[in-house]
Structures are given as C-alpha cells and as structure tokens.
Amino acid sequence: QVQLVESGGGLVQVGGSLRLSCVASITFNYYVIGWFRQAPGKERDFVAGVTWNGGRVYYANSVKGRFTISRDNAENTVYLEMNSLKPEDTAAYYCAAAFDPFGRRPSRSTEYNSWGQGTQVTVSS
C-alpha cells in the first residue's frame, strides 16, 4: 500500500516558480512516480515522471524545458520544480505511483494505482 501527500502549491504570478513536493509512505522499488494535473472541466493529464531507482525522467511536451522532476530517495520524496509558469499551468497537481518493472514510462492516469490528494497551483496574469 502506498500513501502520497503533495504540498507546495499556491498562487504565483506569470513567469514565477513553484516547487511541489510529494512525500511517500514507502520506498518505490520498481515504481515510477508521476505528476499529473487537472484544471476545472478538464481531464487529468500527465506532466512528468521519474523512475525511483534510476532517476530517469520524462515529461509531457507542454512542460519540457520549464518543469523539472527529481527525487530524494533518502527522504522518500519526489519534487516538481516549475519555472516560467503560465496561466495555462493553473490546475490541481497530483503525484501518483505506478508499478513499472520494465521501464515502460507510463503516462496515462489509468496506469497509476496510488494517488495523492492534490495541491492547487494558480498562475495569475
């Protein structure tokens, strides 16, 4: 069983930065940890993922070059550093865990089994 808790959301101006954190109850051997976001009336979309063991990262095209995902294995924490924020980045952000022993880099919400409660990011213009 996996428990995830996100934090770090808030209100930020266009062009600003935020760092989101996701703290896990266990270590994630053979897992990937992903960040998703969901705006009002929209579907929950993949943002970024990182493999727990190797730290291999991958991103949605919409955030490449602006967001950075990383993990601190010792603290069971995954981070999402968000830079050059845009109004369209406004959403509830969720971290999630997916079992991925073969390195298939899941990016669909249905591929993830454990979810945090979310943290709101609002970018004002």
Tab-separated table of C-alpha atoms in Angstrom:
chain	number	residue	atom	x	y	z
A	1	GLN	CA	0.000	0.000	0.000
A	2	VAL	CA	1.258	3.423	-0.983
A	3	GLN	CA	0.332	6.754	0.545
A	4	LEU	CA	1.306	10.003	-1.151
A	5	VAL	CA	0.998	13.561	0.136
A	6	GLU	CA	1.577	16.613	-2.058
A	7	SER	CA	2.462	20.099	-0.910
A	8	GLY	CA	3.911	23.327	-2.237
A	9	GLY	CA	1.061	24.694	-4.319
A	10	GLY	CA	-0.048	28.284	-4.173
A	11	LEU	CA	-0.645	31.479	-6.075
A	12	VAL	CA	2.146	32.743	-8.297
A	13	GLN	CA	2.475	35.385	-10.990
A	14	VAL	CA	3.159	34.631	-14.628
A	15	GLY	CA	6.823	33.785	-15.096
A	16	GLY	CA	7.280	32.765	-11.494
A	17	SER	CA	8.313	29.457	-9.990
A	18	LEU	CA	6.995	26.898	-7.547
A	19	ARG	CA	8.393	23.677	-6.158
A	20	LEU	CA	5.958	20.900	-5.397
A	21	SER	CA	6.782	18.024	-3.085
A	22	CYS	CA	5.352	14.532	-2.840
A	23	VAL	CA	6.173	12.514	0.266
A	24	ALA	CA	5.623	8.765	0.156
A	25	SER	CA	4.927	6.304	2.938
A	26	ILE	CA	7.256	3.690	1.452
A	27	THR	CA	10.133	3.394	-0.950
A	28	PHE	CA	9.203	2.741	-4.574
A	29	ASN	CA	11.320	-0.105	-5.855
A	30	TYR	CA	10.358	-0.847	-9.484
A	31	TYR	CA	7.960	2.101	-9.481
A	32	VAL	CA	7.720	5.371	-11.306
A	33	ILE	CA	6.352	8.456	-9.618
A	34	GLY	CA	4.406	10.761	-11.865
A	35	TRP	CA	2.933	14.213	-11.616
A	36	PHE	CA	-0.450	14.890	-13.162
A	37	ARG	CA	-2.577	17.997	-13.299
A	38	GLN	CA	-6.250	18.674	-13.748
A	39	ALA	CA	-7.861	22.019	-14.489
A	40	PRO	CA	-11.575	22.646	-13.908
A	41	GLY	CA	-13.631	20.889	-16.552
A	42	LYS	CA	-10.550	19.158	-17.984
A	43	GLU	CA	-9.177	15.645	-17.878
A	44	ARG	CA	-6.293	14.698	-15.648
A	45	ASP	CA	-3.143	14.943	-17.776
A	46	PHE	CA	0.357	13.617	-17.326
A	47	VAL	CA	3.044	16.185	-16.533
A	48	ALA	CA	6.267	14.371	-15.642
A	49	GLY	CA	7.582	11.073	-14.325
A	50	VAL	CA	10.705	9.712	-12.673
A	51	THR	CA	11.851	6.143	-12.040
A	52	TRP	CA	12.510	5.594	-8.376
A	53	ASN	CA	15.642	3.504	-8.658
A	54	GLY	CA	17.453	5.124	-11.551
A	55	GLY	CA	16.064	8.649	-11.513
A	56	ARG	CA	15.207	8.517	-15.207
A	57	VAL	CA	12.880	11.387	-16.069
A	58	TYR	CA	10.370	12.075	-18.806
A	59	TYR	CA	7.941	14.916	-19.496
A	60	ALA	CA	4.838	15.978	-21.298
A	61	ASN	CA	5.609	18.199	-24.264
A	62	SER	CA	3.720	21.089	-22.699
A	63	VAL	CA	6.209	21.406	-19.826
A	64	LYS	CA	9.516	20.368	-21.381
A	65	GLY	CA	12.186	22.937	-20.687
A	66	ARG	CA	10.168	24.565	-17.906
A	67	PHE	CA	9.484	21.831	-15.341
A	68	THR	CA	11.973	19.518	-13.674
A	69	ILE	CA	11.084	16.348	-11.797
A	70	SER	CA	13.508	14.820	-9.327
A	71	ARG	CA	13.533	12.529	-6.333
A	72	ASP	CA	15.287	12.238	-2.997
A	73	ASN	CA	15.325	8.534	-2.235
A	74	ALA	CA	16.580	9.019	1.307
A	75	GLU	CA	13.549	11.142	2.173
A	76	ASN	CA	11.022	9.246	0.023
A	77	THR	CA	10.202	12.487	-1.722
A	78	VAL	CA	9.603	13.490	-5.324
A	79	TYR	CA	9.785	17.106	-6.417
A	80	LEU	CA	8.390	19.055	-9.315
A	81	GLU	CA	10.220	22.312	-9.936
A	82	MET	CA	8.052	24.544	-12.074
A	83	ASN	CA	9.610	27.552	-13.771
A	84	SER	CA	8.366	30.154	-16.242
A	85	LEU	CA	4.830	29.457	-15.157
A	86	LYS	CA	1.963	30.342	-17.455
A	87	PRO	CA	-1.749	30.842	-16.767
A	88	GLU	CA	-2.441	27.563	-18.559
A	89	ASP	CA	-0.411	25.780	-15.877
A	90	THR	CA	-3.175	26.565	-13.398
A	91	ALA	CA	-4.533	23.251	-12.121
A	92	ALA	CA	-4.680	20.870	-9.226
A	93	TYR	CA	-1.451	18.894	-9.255
A	94	TYR	CA	-1.306	15.274	-8.136
A	95	CYS	CA	1.514	12.860	-7.591
A	96	ALA	CA	0.915	9.203	-8.318
A	97	ALA	CA	2.728	5.876	-8.282
A	98	ALA	CA	2.771	3.202	-10.970
A	99	PHE	CA	4.415	-0.203	-10.886
A	100	ASP	CA	6.792	-0.226	-13.826
A	101	PRO	CA	9.365	-3.022	-13.574
A	102	PHE	CA	10.074	-2.958	-17.323
A	103	GLY	CA	10.670	0.761	-17.743
A	104	ARG	CA	7.689	1.462	-19.968
A	105	ARG	CA	7.278	5.027	-18.712
A	106	PRO	CA	3.540	5.140	-18.044
A	107	SER	CA	1.853	8.437	-18.859
A	108	ARG	CA	-1.837	7.581	-18.622
A	109	SER	CA	-3.716	8.145	-15.402
A	110	THR	CA	-5.208	4.660	-15.672
A	111	GLU	CA	-1.709	3.184	-15.408
A	112	TYR	CA	-1.212	4.621	-11.932
A	113	ASN	CA	-2.617	2.876	-8.892
A	114	SER	CA	-1.874	5.224	-5.991
A	115	TRP	CA	-2.686	8.919	-5.825
A	116	GLY	CA	-2.180	11.848	-3.524
A	117	GLN	CA	-4.921	14.317	-2.682
A	118	GLY	CA	-3.551	17.117	-4.825
A	119	THR	CA	-2.230	20.619	-4.346
A	120	GLN	CA	-3.581	23.667	-6.146
A	121	VAL	CA	-1.369	25.793	-8.373
A	122	THR	CA	-2.789	29.075	-9.611
A	123	VAL	CA	-0.859	31.293	-12.017
A	124	SER	CA	-2.168	34.838	-12.274
A	125	SER	CA	-1.702	37.183	-15.206
